[in-house]
PDB file of C-alpha atoms and ligand atoms in Angstrom:
ATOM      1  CA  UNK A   1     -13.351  -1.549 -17.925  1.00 66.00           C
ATOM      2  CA  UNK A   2     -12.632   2.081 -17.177  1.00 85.00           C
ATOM      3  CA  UNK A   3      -8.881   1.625 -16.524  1.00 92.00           C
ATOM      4  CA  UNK A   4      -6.548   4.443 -17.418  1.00 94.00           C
ATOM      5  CA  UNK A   5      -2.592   4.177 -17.673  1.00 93.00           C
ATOM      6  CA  UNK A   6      -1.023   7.316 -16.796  1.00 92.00           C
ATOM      7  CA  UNK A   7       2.204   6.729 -17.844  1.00 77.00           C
ATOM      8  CA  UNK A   8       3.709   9.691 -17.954  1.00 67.00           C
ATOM      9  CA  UNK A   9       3.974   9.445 -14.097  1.00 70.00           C
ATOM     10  CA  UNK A  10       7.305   8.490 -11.862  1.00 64.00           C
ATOM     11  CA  UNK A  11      10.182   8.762 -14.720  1.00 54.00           C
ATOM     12  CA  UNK A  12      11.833  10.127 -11.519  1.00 60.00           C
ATOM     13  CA  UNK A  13      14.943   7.696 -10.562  1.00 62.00           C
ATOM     14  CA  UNK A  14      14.027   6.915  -7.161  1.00 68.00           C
ATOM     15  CA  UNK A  15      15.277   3.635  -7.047  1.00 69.00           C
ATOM     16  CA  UNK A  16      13.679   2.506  -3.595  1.00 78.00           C
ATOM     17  CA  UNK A  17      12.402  -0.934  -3.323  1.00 88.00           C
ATOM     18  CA  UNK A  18       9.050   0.285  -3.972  1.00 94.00           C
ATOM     19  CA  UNK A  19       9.645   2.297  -6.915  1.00 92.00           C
ATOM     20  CA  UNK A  20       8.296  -0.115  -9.764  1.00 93.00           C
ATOM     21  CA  UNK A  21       4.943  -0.161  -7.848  1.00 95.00           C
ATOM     22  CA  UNK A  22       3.882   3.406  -7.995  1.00 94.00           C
ATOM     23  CA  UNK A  23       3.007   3.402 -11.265  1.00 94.00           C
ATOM     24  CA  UNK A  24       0.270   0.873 -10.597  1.00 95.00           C
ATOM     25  CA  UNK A  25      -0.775   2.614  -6.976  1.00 96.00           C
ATOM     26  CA  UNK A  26      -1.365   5.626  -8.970  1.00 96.00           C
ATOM     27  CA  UNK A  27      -3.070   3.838 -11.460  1.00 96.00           C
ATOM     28  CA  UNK A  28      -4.955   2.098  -8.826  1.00 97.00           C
ATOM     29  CA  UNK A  29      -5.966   5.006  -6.988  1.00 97.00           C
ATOM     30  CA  UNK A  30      -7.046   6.872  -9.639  1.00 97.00           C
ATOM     31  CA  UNK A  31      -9.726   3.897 -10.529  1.00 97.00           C
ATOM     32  CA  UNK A  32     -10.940   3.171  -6.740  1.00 97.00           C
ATOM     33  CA  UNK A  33     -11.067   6.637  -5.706  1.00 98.00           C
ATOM     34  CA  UNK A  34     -11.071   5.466  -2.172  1.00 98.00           C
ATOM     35  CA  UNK A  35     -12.649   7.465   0.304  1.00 98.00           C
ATOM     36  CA  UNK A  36     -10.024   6.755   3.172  1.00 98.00           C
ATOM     37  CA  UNK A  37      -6.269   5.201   2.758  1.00 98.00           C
ATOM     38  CA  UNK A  38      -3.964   4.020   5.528  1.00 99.00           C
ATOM     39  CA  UNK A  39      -0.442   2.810   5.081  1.00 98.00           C
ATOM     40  CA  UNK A  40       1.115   1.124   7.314  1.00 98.00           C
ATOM     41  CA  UNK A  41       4.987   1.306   6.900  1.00 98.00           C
ATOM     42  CA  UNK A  42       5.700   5.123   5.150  1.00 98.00           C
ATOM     43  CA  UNK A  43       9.774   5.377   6.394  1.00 97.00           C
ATOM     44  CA  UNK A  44      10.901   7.642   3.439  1.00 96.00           C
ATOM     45  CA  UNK A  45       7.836   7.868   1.600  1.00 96.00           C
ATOM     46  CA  UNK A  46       8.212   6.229  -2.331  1.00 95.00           C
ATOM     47  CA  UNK A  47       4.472   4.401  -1.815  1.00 96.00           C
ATOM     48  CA  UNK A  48       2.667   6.978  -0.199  1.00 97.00           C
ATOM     49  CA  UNK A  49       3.947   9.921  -2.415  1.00 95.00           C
ATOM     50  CA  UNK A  50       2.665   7.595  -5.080  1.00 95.00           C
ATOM     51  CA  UNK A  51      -0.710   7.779  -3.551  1.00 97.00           C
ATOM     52  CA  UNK A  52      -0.873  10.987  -2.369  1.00 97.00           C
ATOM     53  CA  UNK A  53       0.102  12.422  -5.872  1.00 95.00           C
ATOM     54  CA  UNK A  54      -3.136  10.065  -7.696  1.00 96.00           C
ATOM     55  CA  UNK A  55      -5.395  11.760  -4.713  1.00 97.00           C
ATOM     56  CA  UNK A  56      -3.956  15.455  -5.419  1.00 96.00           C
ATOM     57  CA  UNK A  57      -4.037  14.988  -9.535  1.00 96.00           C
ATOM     58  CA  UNK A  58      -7.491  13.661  -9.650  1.00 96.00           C
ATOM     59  CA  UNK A  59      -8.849  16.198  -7.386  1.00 97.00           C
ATOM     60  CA  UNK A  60     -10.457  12.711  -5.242  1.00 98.00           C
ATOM     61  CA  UNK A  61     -10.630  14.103  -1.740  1.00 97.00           C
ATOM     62  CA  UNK A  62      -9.275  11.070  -0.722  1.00 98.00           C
ATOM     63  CA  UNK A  63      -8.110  11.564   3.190  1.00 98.00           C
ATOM     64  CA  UNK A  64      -4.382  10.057   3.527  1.00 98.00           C
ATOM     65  CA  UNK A  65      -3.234   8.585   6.596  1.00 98.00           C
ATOM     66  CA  UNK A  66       0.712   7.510   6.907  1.00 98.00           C
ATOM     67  CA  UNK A  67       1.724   5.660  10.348  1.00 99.00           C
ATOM     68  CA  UNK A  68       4.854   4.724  11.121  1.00 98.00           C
ATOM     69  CA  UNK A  69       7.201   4.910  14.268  1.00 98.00           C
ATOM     70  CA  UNK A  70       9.712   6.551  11.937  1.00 98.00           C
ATOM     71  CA  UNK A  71      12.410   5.084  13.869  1.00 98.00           C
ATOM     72  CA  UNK A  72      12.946   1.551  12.032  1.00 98.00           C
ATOM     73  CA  UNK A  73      12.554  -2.078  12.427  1.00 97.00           C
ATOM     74  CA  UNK A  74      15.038  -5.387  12.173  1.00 96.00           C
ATOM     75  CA  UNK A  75      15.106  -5.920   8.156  1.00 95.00           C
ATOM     76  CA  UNK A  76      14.653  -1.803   7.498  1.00 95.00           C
ATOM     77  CA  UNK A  77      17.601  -1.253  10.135  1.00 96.00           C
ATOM     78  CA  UNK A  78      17.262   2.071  12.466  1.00 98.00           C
ATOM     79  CA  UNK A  79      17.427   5.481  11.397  1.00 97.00           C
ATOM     80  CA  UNK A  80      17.702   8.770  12.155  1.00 97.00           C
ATOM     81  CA  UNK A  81      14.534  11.880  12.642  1.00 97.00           C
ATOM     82  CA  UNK A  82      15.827  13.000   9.252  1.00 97.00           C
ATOM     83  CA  UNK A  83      13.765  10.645   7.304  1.00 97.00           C
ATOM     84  CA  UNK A  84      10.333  11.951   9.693  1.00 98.00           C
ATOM     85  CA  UNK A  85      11.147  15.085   8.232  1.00 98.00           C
ATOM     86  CA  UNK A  86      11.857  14.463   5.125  1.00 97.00           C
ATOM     87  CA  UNK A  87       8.118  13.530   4.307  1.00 97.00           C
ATOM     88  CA  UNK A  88       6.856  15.694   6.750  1.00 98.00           C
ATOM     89  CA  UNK A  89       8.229  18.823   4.456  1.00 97.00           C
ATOM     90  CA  UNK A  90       7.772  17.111   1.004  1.00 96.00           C
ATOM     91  CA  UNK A  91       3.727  16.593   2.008  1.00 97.00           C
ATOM     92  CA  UNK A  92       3.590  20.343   3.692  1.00 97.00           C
ATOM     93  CA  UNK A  93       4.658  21.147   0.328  1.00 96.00           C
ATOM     94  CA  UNK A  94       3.081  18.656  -2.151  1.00 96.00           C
ATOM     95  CA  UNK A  95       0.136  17.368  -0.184  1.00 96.00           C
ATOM     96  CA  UNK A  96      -1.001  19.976   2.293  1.00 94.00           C
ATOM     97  CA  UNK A  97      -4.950  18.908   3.159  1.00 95.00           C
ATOM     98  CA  UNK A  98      -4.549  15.445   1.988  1.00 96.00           C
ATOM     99  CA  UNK A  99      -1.980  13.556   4.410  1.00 98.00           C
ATOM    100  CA  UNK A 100      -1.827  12.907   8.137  1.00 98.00           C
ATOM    101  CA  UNK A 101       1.535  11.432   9.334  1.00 98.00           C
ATOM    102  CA  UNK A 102       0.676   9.636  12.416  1.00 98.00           C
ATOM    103  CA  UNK A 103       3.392   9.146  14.367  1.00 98.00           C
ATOM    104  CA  UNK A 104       3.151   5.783  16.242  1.00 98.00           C
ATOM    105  CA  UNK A 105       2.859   1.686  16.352  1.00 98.00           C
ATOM    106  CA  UNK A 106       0.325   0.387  13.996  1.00 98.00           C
ATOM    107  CA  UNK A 107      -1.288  -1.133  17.040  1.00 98.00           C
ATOM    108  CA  UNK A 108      -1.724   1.882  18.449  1.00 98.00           C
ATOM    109  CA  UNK A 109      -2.771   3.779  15.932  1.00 98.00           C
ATOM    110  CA  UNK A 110      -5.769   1.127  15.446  1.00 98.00           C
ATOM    111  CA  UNK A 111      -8.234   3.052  17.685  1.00 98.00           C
ATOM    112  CA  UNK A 112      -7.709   6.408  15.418  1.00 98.00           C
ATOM    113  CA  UNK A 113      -9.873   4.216  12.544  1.00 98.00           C
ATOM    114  CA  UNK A 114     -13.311   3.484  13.465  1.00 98.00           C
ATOM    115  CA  UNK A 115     -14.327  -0.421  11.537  1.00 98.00           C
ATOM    116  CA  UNK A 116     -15.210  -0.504   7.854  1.00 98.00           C
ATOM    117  CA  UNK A 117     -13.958   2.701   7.415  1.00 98.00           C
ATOM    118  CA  UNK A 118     -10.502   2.009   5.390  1.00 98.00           C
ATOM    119  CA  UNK A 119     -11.031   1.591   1.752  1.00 98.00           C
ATOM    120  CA  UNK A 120      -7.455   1.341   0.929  1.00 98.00           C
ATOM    121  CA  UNK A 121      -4.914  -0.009   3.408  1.00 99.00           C
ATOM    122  CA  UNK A 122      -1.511  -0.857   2.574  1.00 98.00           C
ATOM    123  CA  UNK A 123       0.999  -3.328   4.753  1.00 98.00           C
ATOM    124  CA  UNK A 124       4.431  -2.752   4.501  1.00 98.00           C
ATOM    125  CA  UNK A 125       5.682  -2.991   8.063  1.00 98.00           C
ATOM    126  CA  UNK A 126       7.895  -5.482   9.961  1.00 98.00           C
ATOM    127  CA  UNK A 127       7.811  -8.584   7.472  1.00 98.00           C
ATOM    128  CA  UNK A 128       8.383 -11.371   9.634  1.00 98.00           C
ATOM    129  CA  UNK A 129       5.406 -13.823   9.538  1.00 98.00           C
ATOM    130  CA  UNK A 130       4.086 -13.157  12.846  1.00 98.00           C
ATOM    131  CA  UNK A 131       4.313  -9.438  12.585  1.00 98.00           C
ATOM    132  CA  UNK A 132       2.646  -8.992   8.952  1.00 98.00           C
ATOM    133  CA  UNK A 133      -0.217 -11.564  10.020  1.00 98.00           C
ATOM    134  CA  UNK A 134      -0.584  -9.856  13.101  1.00 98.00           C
ATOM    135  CA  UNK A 135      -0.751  -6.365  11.379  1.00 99.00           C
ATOM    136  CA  UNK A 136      -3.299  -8.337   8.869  1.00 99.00           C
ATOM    137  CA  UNK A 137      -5.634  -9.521  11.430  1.00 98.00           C
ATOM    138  CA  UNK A 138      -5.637  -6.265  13.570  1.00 98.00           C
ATOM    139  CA  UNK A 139      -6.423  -3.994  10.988  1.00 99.00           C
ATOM    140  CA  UNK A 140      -8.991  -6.339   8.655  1.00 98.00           C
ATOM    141  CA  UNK A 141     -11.779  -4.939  11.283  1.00 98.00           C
ATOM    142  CA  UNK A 142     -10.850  -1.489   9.655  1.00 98.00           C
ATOM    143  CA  UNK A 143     -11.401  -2.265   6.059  1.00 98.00           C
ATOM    144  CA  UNK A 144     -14.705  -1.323   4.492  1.00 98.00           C
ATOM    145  CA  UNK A 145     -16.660  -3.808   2.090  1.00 98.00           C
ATOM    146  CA  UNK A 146     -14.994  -3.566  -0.940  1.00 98.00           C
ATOM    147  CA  UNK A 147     -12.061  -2.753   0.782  1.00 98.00           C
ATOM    148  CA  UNK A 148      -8.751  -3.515  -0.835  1.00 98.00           C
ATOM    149  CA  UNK A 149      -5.459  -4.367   1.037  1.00 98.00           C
ATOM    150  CA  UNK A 150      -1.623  -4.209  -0.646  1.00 98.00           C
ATOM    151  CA  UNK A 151       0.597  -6.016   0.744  1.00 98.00           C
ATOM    152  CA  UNK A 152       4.332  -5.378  -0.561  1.00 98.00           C
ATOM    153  CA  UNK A 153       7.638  -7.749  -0.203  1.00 97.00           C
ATOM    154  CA  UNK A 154       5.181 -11.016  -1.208  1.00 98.00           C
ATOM    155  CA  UNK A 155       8.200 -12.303  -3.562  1.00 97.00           C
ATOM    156  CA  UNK A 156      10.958 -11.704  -0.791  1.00 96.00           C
ATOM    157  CA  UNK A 157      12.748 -14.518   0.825  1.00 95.00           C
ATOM    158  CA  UNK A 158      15.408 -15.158   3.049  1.00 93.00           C
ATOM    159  CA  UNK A 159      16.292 -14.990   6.718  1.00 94.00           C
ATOM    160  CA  UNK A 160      12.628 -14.464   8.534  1.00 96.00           C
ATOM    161  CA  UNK A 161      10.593 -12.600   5.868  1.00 96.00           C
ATOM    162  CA  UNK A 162       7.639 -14.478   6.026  1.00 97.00           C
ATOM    163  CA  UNK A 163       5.618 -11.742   3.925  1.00 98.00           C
ATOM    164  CA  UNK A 164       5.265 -14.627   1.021  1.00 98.00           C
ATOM    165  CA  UNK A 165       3.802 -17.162   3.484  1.00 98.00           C
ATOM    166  CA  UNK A 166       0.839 -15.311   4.583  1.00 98.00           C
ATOM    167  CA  UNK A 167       0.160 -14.033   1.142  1.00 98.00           C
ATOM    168  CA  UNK A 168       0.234 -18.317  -0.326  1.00 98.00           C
ATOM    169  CA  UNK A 169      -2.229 -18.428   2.200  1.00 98.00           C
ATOM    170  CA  UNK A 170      -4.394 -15.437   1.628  1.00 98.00           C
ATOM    171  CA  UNK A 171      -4.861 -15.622  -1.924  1.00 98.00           C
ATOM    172  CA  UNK A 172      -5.946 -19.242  -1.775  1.00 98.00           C
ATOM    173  CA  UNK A 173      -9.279 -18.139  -0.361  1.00 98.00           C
ATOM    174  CA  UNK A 174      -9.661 -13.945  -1.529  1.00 98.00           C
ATOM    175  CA  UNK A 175      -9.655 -12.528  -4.737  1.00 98.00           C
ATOM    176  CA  UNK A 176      -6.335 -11.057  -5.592  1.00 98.00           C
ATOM    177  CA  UNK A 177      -3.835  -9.384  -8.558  1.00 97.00           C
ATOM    178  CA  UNK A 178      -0.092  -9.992  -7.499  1.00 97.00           C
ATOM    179  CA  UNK A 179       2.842  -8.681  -9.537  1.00 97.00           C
ATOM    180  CA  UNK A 180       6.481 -10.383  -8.879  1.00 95.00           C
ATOM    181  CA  UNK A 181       8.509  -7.263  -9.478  1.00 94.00           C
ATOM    182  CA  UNK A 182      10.374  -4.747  -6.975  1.00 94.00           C
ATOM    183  CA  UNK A 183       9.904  -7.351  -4.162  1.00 96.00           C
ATOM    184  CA  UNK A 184       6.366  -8.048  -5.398  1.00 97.00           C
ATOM    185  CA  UNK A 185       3.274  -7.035  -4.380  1.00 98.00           C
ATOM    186  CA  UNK A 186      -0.090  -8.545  -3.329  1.00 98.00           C
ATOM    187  CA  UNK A 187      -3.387  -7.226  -3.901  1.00 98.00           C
ATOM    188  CA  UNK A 188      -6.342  -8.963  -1.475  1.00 98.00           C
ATOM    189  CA  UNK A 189     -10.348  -8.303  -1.927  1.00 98.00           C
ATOM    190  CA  UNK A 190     -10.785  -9.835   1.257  1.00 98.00           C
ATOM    191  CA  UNK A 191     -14.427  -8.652   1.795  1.00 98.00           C
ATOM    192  CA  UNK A 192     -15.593  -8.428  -1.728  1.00 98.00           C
ATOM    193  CA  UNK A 193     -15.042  -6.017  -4.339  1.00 97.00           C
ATOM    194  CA  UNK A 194     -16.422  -3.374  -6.837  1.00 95.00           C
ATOM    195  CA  UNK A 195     -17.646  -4.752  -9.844  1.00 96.00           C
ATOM    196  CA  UNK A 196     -15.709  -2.853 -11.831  1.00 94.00           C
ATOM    197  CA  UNK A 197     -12.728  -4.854 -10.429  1.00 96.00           C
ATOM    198  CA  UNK A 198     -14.252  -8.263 -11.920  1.00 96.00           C
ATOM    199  CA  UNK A 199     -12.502  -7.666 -15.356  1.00 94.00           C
ATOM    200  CA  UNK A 200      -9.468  -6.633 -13.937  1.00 94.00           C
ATOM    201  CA  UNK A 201      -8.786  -9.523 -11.767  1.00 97.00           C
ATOM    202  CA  UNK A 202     -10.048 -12.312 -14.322  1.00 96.00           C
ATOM    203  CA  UNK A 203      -7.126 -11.037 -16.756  1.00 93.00           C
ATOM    204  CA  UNK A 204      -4.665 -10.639 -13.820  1.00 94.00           C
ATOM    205  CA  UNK A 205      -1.948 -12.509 -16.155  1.00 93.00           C
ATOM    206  CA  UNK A 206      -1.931  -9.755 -18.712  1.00 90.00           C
ATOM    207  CA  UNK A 207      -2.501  -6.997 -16.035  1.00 86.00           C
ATOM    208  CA  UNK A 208       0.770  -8.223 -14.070  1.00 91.00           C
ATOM    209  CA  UNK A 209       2.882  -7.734 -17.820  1.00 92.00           C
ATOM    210  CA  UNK A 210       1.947  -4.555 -18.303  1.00 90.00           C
ATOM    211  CA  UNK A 211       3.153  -3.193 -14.802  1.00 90.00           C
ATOM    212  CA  UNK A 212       6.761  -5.334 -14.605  1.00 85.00           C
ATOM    213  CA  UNK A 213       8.369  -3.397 -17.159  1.00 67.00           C
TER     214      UNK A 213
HETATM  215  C1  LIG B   1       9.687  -1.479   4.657  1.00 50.81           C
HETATM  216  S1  LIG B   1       9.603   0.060   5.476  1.00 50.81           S
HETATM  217  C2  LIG B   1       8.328   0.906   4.606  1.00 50.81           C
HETATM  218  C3  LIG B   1       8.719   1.258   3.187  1.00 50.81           C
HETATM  219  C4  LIG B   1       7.818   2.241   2.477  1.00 50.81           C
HETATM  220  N1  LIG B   1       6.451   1.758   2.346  1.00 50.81           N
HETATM  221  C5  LIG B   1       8.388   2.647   1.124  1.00 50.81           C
HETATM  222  O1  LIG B   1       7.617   2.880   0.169  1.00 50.81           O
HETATM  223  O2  LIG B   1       9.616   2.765   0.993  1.00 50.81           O
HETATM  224  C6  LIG B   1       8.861  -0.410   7.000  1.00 50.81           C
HETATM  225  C7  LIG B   1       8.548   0.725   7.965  1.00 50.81           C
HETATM  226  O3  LIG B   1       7.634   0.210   8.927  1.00 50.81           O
HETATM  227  C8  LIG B   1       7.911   0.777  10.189  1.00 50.81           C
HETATM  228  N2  LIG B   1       7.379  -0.177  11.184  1.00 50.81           N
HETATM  229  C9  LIG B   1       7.633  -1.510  11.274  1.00 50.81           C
HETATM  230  N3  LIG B   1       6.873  -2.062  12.226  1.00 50.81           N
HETATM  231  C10 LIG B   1       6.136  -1.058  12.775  1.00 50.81           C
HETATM  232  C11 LIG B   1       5.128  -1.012  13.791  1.00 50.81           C
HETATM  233  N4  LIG B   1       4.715  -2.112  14.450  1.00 50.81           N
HETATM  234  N5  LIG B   1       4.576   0.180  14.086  1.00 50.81           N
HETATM  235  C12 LIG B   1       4.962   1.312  13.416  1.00 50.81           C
HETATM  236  N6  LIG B   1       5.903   1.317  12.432  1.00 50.81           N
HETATM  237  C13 LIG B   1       6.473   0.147  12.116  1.00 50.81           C
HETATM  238  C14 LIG B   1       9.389   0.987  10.224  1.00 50.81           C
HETATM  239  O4  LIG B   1       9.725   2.045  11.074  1.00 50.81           O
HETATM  240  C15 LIG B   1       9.721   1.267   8.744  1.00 50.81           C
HETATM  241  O5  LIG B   1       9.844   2.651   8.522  1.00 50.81           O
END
């Protein structure tokens, strides 16, 4: 297994609800080297900064799409164009010839992807049931084989998050690594996966320990 660690990444304190994933998503990046990556869900910008900065330190030519309304939804609450900018300036600076910031609905920002072409998509819109299985099912068509898809807030509950509901399902039928911390996060192989994954996900037990700290 040709796993590295860099763990000398993210001792920044950005305390975001996302922030105990990057190390992993860099980690993760760095092994995949996917071709194309698509988030779904950017707002200020903790998990794809975490991306980007795997793409732009291994030199992977990876192309980096972020869409997002950048105006809110019902758990995130609204907010202001500040937070557009913010990550507009920080990847004009950091990331210049790796990102796009698409600035729309995931739905329609579907026909900017032609099928199979997403090797790396992550979910972390809306997280009611019906909109993170709707955002599942839409954008599946635009994973390539071997494609993998995170999905983040799986250990949330509460009110409507129904994030956890879709995932139970999910992983009872894909391939998957899941981790419980920072609002947890799921990781599918719904249409296969490199081999070099195999290892990975058969010790996904010890794998998950060595990211929740
Ligand atoms: C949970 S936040 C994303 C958090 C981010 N991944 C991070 O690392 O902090 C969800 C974002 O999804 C956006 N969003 C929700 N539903 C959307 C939709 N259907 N189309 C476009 N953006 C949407 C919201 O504007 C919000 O910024």
């Amino acid at each position: 297994m040709n796993w590295t660690q860099y763990n000398d990444k993210f001792l920044s304190n950005d305390t975001g609800g996302w922030s105990g994933h990057r190390r992993f998503a860099y980690d993760l990046v760095r092994f995949m080297k996917p071709r194309t990556f698509v988030e779904l869900g950017t707002a200020a910008g903790t998990s794809f900064f975490s991306i980007c900065e795997a793409v732009k330190d291994g030199g992977l030519g990876t192309k980096c799409f972020a869409v997002d309304t950048w105006k809110g939804d019902p758990h995130t609450g609204y907010y202001g164009d500040h937070i557009y900018q913010g990550v507009s300036d920080h990847v004009n600076r950091e990331f210049q010839g790796i990102t796009t910031l698409i600035i729309s609905t995931f739905d329609e920002a579907l026909d900017k992807f032609t099928d199979e072409s997403v090797d790396l998509l992550h979910i972390d819109g809306y997280h009611t049931y019906d909109a993170v299985s709707h955002d599942y099912t839409t954008w599946l068509p635009k994973l390539a084989p071997n494609g993998v898809i995170l999905f983040h807030d799986i250990a949330l509950r509460g009110g409507d998050v129904g994030v956890y509901r879709l995932w139970d399902d999910l992983k009872s039928v894909f391939p998957y690594i899941e981790f419980d911390h920072s609002f947890g996060l799921g990781v599918l192989f719904p249409k296969g996966h490199m081999e070099a994954f195999t290892e990975i996900i058969a010790q996904k037990e010890s794998f998950k320990n060595q990211y929740s700290t």
